[in-house]
Tab-separated table of C-alpha atoms in Angstrom:
chain	number	residue	atom	x	y	z
A	1	MET	CA	23.748	-36.701	-25.642
A	2	ASN	CA	22.384	-35.756	-22.334
A	3	LYS	CA	18.787	-35.253	-22.397
A	4	LYS	CA	17.708	-32.782	-19.751
A	5	THR	CA	14.624	-33.987	-17.974
A	6	PRO	CA	11.947	-31.147	-17.521
A	7	LEU	CA	11.078	-29.925	-14.196
A	8	PRO	CA	7.904	-31.329	-12.794
A	9	ALA	CA	4.561	-29.014	-13.025
A	10	SER	CA	4.553	-28.740	-9.223
A	11	TYR	CA	7.677	-27.143	-8.788
A	12	ARG	CA	6.683	-24.778	-11.556
A	13	TRP	CA	3.698	-23.917	-9.802
A	14	LEU	CA	5.456	-23.219	-6.416
A	15	VAL	CA	7.637	-20.749	-8.524
A	16	ALA	CA	4.694	-19.167	-10.034
A	17	SER	CA	3.217	-18.769	-6.658
A	18	ARG	CA	6.239	-17.223	-5.090
A	19	SER	CA	6.339	-14.745	-8.446
A	20	VAL	CA	2.804	-13.829	-7.437
A	21	ALA	CA	3.634	-13.508	-3.853
A	22	ALA	CA	6.482	-11.133	-4.631
A	23	ILE	CA	4.715	-8.999	-7.323
A	24	PHE	CA	1.168	-8.583	-5.921
A	25	GLY	CA	1.792	-9.492	-2.207
A	26	GLY	CA	5.011	-7.282	-2.339
A	27	TYR	CA	2.945	-4.689	-3.764
A	28	LEU	CA	0.206	-4.969	-1.359
A	29	LEU	CA	2.647	-4.999	1.658
A	30	ALA	CA	4.291	-1.592	0.231
A	31	ALA	CA	1.197	-0.035	-0.095
A	32	ALA	CA	-0.111	-0.844	3.540
A	33	TRP	CA	3.661	0.358	4.555
A	34	ALA	CA	3.173	3.761	2.792
A	35	ALA	CA	-0.594	4.338	4.109
A	36	SER	CA	0.377	3.620	7.968
A	37	MET	CA	3.740	5.186	7.834
A	38	SER	CA	2.678	8.430	6.172
A	39	LEU	CA	-0.251	8.545	8.979
A	40	TRP	CA	2.292	7.894	11.751
A	41	LEU	CA	5.073	10.367	10.386
A	42	GLN	CA	2.243	13.040	10.336
A	43	LYS	CA	1.225	12.290	14.112
A	44	THR	CA	4.977	12.681	14.952
A	45	GLY	CA	4.691	16.185	13.471
A	46	MET	CA	6.304	15.840	9.946
A	47	ALA	CA	4.555	17.879	7.337
A	48	ARG	CA	1.749	16.260	5.046
A	49	VAL	CA	3.763	16.361	2.105
A	50	ASP	CA	7.105	15.186	3.748
A	51	ALA	CA	5.483	12.416	5.358
A	52	VAL	CA	3.805	10.900	2.200
A	53	SER	CA	6.879	11.436	0.344
A	54	THR	CA	8.908	9.818	2.784
A	55	ALA	CA	6.708	6.813	3.214
A	56	THR	CA	6.077	6.443	-0.521
A	57	MET	CA	10.008	6.456	-0.979
A	58	SER	CA	10.616	3.946	1.584
A	59	SER	CA	7.729	1.753	0.192
A	60	PHE	CA	9.995	0.961	-2.693
A	61	VAL	CA	12.624	-0.759	-0.237
A	62	VAL	CA	9.798	-2.535	1.519
A	63	HIS	CA	8.595	-4.203	-1.822
A	64	LEU	CA	12.139	-5.092	-2.825
A	65	CYS	CA	12.531	-6.884	0.877
A	66	ALA	CA	9.318	-8.649	0.366
A	67	ALA	CA	10.334	-9.865	-3.257
A	68	ILE	CA	13.519	-10.950	-1.612
A	69	TRP	CA	11.995	-12.527	1.214
A	70	VAL	CA	9.469	-14.555	-0.833
A	71	PHE	CA	12.380	-16.504	-2.686
A	72	ALA	CA	14.529	-16.551	0.423
A	73	VAL	CA	12.258	-18.644	2.542
A	74	ALA	CA	12.179	-22.416	2.521
A	75	SER	CA	8.399	-22.958	2.208
A	76	THR	CA	6.022	-21.229	-0.194
A	77	ARG	CA	3.357	-21.104	2.947
A	78	ARG	CA	6.018	-19.241	4.848
A	79	ALA	CA	6.477	-16.959	1.793
A	80	TRP	CA	2.753	-16.183	1.578
A	81	LEU	CA	2.476	-15.705	5.460
A	82	GLY	CA	5.598	-13.587	5.458
A	83	VAL	CA	3.987	-11.069	3.133
A	84	ALA	CA	0.058	-11.631	3.686
A	85	LEU	CA	0.341	-11.102	7.459
A	86	PRO	CA	2.348	-7.894	7.686
A	87	ALA	CA	0.418	-6.274	4.942
A	88	GLY	CA	-2.909	-6.867	6.801
A	89	LEU	CA	-1.399	-5.820	10.171
A	90	LEU	CA	-0.143	-2.507	8.431
A	91	ALA	CA	-3.570	-2.200	6.644
A	92	ALA	CA	-5.460	-2.736	9.799
A	93	LEU	CA	-3.305	-0.123	11.635
A	94	ALA	CA	-3.886	2.466	8.796
A	95	TRP	CA	-7.353	1.885	8.869
A	96	LEU	CA	-7.727	2.438	12.490
A	97	ALA	CA	-5.519	5.360	12.637
A	98	ARG	CA	-7.611	7.070	9.955
A	99	ALA	CA	-10.785	6.114	11.737
A	100	ALA	CA	-9.461	7.556	15.133
A	101	ALA	CA	-8.693	10.962	13.240
A	102	GLY	CA	-12.459	11.203	12.198
A	103	GLY	CA	-12.148	9.503	9.017
A	104	ALA	CA	-11.794	12.447	6.885
A	105	ALA	CA	-9.984	11.826	4.241
A	106	CYS	CA	-9.164	15.225	3.352
A	107	GLY	CA	-7.505	15.964	6.941
A	108	PRO	CA	-6.830	19.511	7.733
A	109	THR	CA	-8.116	20.597	4.372
A	110	ALA	CA	-11.847	19.805	5.331
A	111	SER	CA	-11.748	22.625	7.872
A	112	ARG	CA	-10.660	25.145	5.310
A	113	LYS	CA	-12.379	28.521	4.727
A	114	ALA	CA	-15.699	28.284	3.198
A	115	SER	CA	-14.266	30.339	0.337
A	116	ALA	CA	-12.382	27.071	-0.944
A	117	SER	CA	-14.477	24.841	-2.852
A	118	ARG	CA	-12.078	21.895	-3.545
A	119	CYS	CA	-10.391	19.537	-1.212
A	120	ARG	CA	-7.790	16.894	-2.186
A	121	GLY	CA	-10.883	14.074	-2.238
A	122	CYS	CA	-12.103	15.967	-5.224
A	123	THR	CA	-11.695	15.326	-8.963
A	124	ARG	CA	-14.479	17.538	-10.267
A	125	GLY	CA	-15.940	19.521	-7.807
A	126	PRO	CA	-18.086	18.898	-4.341
A	127	ALA	CA	-20.487	16.555	-6.451
A	128	SER	CA	-17.759	14.124	-7.034
A	129	CYS	CA	-15.995	14.411	-3.564
A	130	TRP	CA	-15.105	10.742	-2.516
A	131	ALA	CA	-14.286	12.293	0.886
A	132	GLY	CA	-17.468	14.264	1.819
A	133	CYS	CA	-15.591	17.291	2.899
A	134	CYS	CA	-16.708	19.646	-0.048
A	135	THR	CA	-20.308	19.164	0.922
A	136	ARG	CA	-19.235	21.257	4.161
A	137	SER	CA	-18.512	24.025	2.038
A	138	SER	CA	-21.281	26.621	0.784
A	139	SER	CA	-19.318	27.952	-2.244
A	140	PRO	CA	-19.961	26.478	-5.736
A	141	ALA	CA	-17.340	24.517	-7.533
A	142	ARG	CA	-14.874	25.988	-10.044
């Protein structure tokens, strides 16, 4: 009978590391892609809802490509760098684009009429607005 020799622990740790890079690194890359792409598409004139939908749908393809990349490259270091560097770059670009736009998380909704008491940053009215744009409105929460 042939006895199969078990794989060494170092090999198993490398596969586990690549799996973490594919799952969580790919997720971070896809999230950074969606954030930066939605901001860029809005700047090109696309409607906000269409830009966010397009960027979110395309982020699934980015996550898939990241997972394929992680297992296709020769070294684990290259796998991690190939996911972490673009994710960091895209996140930085999204952060800079958001800061250049004034940092308002509500975007155009921050300048709504005073009769509107909620923006997209609210969960339970102006007191819980994480964006701070509801504090600009003088009307009470509904």
